[in-house]
Short mmCIF file of C-alpha atoms in Angstrom, two decimals:
data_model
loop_
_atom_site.label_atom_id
_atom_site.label_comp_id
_atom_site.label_asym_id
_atom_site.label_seq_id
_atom_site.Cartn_x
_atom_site.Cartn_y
_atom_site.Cartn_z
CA UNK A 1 0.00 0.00 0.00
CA UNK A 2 1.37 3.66 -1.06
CA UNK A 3 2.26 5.62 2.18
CA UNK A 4 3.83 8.50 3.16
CA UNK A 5 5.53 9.55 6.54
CA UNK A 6 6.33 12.44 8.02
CA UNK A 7 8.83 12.49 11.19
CA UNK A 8 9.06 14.71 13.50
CA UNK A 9 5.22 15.42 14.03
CA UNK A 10 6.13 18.70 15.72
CA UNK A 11 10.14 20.95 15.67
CA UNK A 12 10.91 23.63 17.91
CA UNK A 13 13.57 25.28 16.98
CA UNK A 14 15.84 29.00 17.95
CA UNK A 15 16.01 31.16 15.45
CA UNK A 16 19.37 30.51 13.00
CA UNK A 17 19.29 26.81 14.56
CA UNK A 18 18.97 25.12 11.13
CA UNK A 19 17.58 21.11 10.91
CA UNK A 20 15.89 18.80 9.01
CA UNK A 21 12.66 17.68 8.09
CA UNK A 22 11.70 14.07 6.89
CA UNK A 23 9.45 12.24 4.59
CA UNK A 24 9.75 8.82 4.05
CA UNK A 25 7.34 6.78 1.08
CA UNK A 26 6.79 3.65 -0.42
CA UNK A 27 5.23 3.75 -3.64
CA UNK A 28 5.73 1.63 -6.79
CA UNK A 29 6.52 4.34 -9.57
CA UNK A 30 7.68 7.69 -8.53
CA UNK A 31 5.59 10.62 -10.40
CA UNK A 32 6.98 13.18 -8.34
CA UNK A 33 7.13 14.18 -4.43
CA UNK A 34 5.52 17.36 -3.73
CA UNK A 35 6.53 19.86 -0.40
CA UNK A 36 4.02 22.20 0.65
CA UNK A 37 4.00 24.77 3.02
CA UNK A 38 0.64 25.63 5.28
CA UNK A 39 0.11 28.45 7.42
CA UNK A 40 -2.78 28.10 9.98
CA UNK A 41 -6.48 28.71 8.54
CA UNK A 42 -4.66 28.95 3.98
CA UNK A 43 -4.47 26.51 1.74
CA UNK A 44 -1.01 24.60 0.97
CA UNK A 45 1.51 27.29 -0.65
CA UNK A 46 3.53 25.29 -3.14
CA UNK A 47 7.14 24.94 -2.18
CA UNK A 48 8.81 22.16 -4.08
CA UNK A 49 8.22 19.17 -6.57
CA UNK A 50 10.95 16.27 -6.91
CA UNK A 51 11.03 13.74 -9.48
CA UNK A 52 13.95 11.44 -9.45
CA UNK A 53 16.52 10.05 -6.98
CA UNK A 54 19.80 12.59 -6.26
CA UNK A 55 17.44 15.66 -7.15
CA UNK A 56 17.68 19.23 -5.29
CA UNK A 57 16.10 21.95 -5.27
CA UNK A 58 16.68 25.01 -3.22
CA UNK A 59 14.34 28.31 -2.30
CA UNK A 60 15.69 31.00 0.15
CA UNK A 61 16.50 28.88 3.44
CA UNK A 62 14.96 25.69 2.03
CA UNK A 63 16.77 23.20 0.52
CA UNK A 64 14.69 19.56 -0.78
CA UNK A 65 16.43 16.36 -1.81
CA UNK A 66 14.87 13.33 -2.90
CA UNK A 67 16.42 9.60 -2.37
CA UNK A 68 14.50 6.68 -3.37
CA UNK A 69 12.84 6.46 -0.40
CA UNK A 70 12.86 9.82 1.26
CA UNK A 71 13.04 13.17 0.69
CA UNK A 72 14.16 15.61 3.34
CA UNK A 73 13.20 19.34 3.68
CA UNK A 74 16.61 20.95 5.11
CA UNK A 75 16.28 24.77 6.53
CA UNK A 76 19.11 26.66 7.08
CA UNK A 77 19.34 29.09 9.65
CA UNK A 78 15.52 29.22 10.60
CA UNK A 79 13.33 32.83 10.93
CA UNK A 80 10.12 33.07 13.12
CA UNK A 81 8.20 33.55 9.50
CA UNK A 82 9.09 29.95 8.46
CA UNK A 83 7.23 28.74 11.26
CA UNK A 84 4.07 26.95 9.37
CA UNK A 85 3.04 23.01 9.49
CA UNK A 86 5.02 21.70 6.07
CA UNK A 87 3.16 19.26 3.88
CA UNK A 88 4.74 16.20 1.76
CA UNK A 89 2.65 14.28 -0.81
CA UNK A 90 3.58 11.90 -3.63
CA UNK A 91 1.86 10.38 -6.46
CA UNK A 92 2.75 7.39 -8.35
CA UNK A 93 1.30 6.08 -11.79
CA UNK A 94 -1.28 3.91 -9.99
CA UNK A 95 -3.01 6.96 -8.37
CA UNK A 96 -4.79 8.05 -11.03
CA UNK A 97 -4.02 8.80 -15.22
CA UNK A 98 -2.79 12.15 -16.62
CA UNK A 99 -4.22 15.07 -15.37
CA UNK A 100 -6.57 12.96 -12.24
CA UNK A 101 -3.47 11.65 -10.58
CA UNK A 102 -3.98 11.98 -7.24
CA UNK A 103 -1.91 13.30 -4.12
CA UNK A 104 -0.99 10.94 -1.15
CA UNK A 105 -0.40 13.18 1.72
CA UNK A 106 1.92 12.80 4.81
CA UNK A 107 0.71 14.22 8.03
CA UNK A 108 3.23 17.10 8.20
CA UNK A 109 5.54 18.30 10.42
CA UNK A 110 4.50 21.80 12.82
CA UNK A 111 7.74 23.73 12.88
CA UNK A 112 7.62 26.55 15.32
CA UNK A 113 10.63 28.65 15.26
CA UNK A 114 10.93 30.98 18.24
CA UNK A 115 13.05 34.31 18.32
CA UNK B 1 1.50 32.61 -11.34
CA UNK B 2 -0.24 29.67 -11.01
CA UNK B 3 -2.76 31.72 -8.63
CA UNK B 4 -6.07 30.12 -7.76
CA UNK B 5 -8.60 31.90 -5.63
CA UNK B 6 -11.57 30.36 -3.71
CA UNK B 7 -14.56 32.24 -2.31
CA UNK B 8 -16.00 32.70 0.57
CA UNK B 9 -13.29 32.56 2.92
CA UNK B 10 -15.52 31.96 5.89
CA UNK B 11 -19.52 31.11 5.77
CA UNK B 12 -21.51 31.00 8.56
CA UNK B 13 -25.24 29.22 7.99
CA UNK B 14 -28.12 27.70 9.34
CA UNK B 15 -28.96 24.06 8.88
CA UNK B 16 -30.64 23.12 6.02
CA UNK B 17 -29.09 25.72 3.99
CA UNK B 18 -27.44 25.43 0.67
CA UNK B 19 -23.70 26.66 0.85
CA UNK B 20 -21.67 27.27 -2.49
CA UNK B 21 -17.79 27.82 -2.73
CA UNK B 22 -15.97 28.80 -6.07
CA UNK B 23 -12.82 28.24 -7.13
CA UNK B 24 -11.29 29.79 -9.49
CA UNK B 25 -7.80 29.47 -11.70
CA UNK B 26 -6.41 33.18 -12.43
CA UNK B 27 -3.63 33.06 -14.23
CA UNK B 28 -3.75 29.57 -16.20
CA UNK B 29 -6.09 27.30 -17.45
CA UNK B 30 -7.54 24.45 -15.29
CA UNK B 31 -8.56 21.15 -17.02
CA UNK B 32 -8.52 19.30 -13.46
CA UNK B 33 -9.61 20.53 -9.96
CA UNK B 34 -9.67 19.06 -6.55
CA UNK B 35 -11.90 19.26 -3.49
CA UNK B 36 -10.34 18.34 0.10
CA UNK B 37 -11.77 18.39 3.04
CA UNK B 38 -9.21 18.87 6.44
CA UNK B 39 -10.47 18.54 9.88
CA UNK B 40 -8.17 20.46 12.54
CA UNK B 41 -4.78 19.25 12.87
CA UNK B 42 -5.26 16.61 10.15
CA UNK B 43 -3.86 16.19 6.83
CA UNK B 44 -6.05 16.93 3.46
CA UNK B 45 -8.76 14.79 2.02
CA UNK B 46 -9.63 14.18 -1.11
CA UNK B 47 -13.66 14.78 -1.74
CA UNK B 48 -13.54 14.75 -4.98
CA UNK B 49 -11.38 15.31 -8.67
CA UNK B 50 -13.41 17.68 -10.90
CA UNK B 51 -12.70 18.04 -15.11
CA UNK B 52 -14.05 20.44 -16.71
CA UNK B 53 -17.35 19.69 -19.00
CA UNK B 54 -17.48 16.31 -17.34
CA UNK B 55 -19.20 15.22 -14.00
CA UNK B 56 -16.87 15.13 -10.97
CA UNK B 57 -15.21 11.66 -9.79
CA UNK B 58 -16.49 11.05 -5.92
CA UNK B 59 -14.30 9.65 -3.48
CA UNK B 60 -15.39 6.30 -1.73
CA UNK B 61 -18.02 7.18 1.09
CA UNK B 62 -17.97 11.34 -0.41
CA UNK B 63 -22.39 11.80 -0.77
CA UNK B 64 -21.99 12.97 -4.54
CA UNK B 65 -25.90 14.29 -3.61
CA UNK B 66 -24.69 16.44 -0.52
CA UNK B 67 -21.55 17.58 -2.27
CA UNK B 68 -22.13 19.09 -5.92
CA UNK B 69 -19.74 19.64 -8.17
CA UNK B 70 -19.55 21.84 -11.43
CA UNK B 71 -16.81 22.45 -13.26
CA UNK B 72 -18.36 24.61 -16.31
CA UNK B 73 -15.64 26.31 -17.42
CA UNK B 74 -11.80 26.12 -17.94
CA UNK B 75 -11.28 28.38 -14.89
CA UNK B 76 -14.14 28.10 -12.71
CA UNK B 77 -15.15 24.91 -10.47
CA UNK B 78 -18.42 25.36 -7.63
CA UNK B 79 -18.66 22.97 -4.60
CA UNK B 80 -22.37 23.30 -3.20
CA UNK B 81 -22.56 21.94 0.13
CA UNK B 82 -26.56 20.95 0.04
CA UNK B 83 -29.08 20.92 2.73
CA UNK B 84 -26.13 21.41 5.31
CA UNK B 85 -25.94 20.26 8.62
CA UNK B 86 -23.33 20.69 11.34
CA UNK B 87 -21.56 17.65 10.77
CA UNK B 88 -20.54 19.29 7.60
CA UNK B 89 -18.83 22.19 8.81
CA UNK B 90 -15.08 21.92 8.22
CA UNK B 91 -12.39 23.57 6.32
CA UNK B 92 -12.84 23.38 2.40
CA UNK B 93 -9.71 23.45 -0.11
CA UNK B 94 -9.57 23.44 -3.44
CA UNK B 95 -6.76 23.00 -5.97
CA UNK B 96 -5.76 23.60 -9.46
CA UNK B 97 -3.33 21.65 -11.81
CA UNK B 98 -1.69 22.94 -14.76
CA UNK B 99 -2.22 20.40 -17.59
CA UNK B 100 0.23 17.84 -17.14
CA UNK B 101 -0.39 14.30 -14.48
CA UNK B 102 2.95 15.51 -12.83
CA UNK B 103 2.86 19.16 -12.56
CA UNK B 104 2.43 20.35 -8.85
CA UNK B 105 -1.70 21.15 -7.75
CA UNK B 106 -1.97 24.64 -6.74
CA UNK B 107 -4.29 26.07 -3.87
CA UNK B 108 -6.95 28.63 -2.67
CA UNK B 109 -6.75 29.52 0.54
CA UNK B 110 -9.61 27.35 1.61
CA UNK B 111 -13.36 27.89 3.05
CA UNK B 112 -14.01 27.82 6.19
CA UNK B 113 -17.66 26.62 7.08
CA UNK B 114 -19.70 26.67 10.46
CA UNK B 115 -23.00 25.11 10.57
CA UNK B 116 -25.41 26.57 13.29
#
């Protein structure tokens, strides 16, 4: 069965102390990881989307990599704004054809950075 | 870009009533749209996957009769929440894909709706 999981469920971190967040999945055929970020009471705000193994991307203090079977959300020296919960989903080519393929969705992790 | 916007932002209603909530695709065209559901401190759930001129695919145990869907236009997708009651009141997302099965879905900034 396709899962995704998200570890820690909650990261309290000092402002400039940089860490890690993970998301760990098992799905058949990779069709791309997606990171979201969600502030309380908005939608997801697109962050990141990761297709293969050894990938990177990087935005301001956030840097995503993708293994084959995790991707980790690394943020470097932390400000009180990137405090949000931070969404990963995946989809594979058995959730759904084309345009319909659906998102499995981790938990998230609440990251609360304090000043 | 990539902007979707969904309206209302907050409803507050009687039971019984008839609640809609558009979505709408600003900046790009929107083939595909989603309707989740997310209860506090829980992840999204996926009500339903609308395409335009087409009727909505439900997901298992989602009341396609209590939850309408209408996707009339390239931009524009409705959720009517009918005949509500309080066990429907909840936080409402939808999203927006740019064609393609692996581009990311984009957001509105969700619905938030309170049944009296």
């Amino acid at each position: 069965e396709d899962q995704v999981t998200q570890s820690p469920e909650a990261l309290r971190l000092q402002e400039g102390e940089s860490s890690s967040l993970n998301c760990s999945y098992t799905v058949s055929g990779l069709r791309g990881l997606f990171w979201y970020r969600q502030d309380p009471g908005k939608g997801p705000e697109f962050l990141f989307t990761l297709y293969s193994a050894g990938e990177e991307k990087e935005k301001e203090r956030l840097k995503a990599t993708l293994t084959k079977k995790e991707s980790f959300l690394h943020i470097t020296a932390p400000k009180p704004e990137d405090s949000a919960t931070y969404l990963c989903a995946v989809q594979d080519a058995r959730t759904g054809a084309g345009n319909n393929r659906k998102l499995i969705w981790g938990l998230g992790t609440s990251l609360a950075v304090n000043p | 870009g990539a902007v979707v916007s969904q309206h209302p932002s907050w409803v507050i209603c009687k039971s019984g009533t008839s609640v809609k909530i558009e979505c709408r695709s600003l900046d790009f065209q929107a083939t595909t749209m989603f309707w989740y559901r997310q209860f506090p401190k829980q992840s999204l759930m996926l009500m339903a996957t609308s395409n335009e001129g087409s009727k909505a695919t439900y997901e298992q145990g989602v009341e396609k009769d209590k939850f309408l869907i209408n996707h009339a236009s390239l931009t524009l997708s409705t959720l009517t929440v009918t005949s509500a009651h309080p066990e429907d009141s909840s936080f409402y997302i939808c999203s927006a894909r740019v064609w393609g099965g692996n581009q990311p879905q984009h957001f509105g900034d969700g619905t938030r709706l309170s049944i009296l």
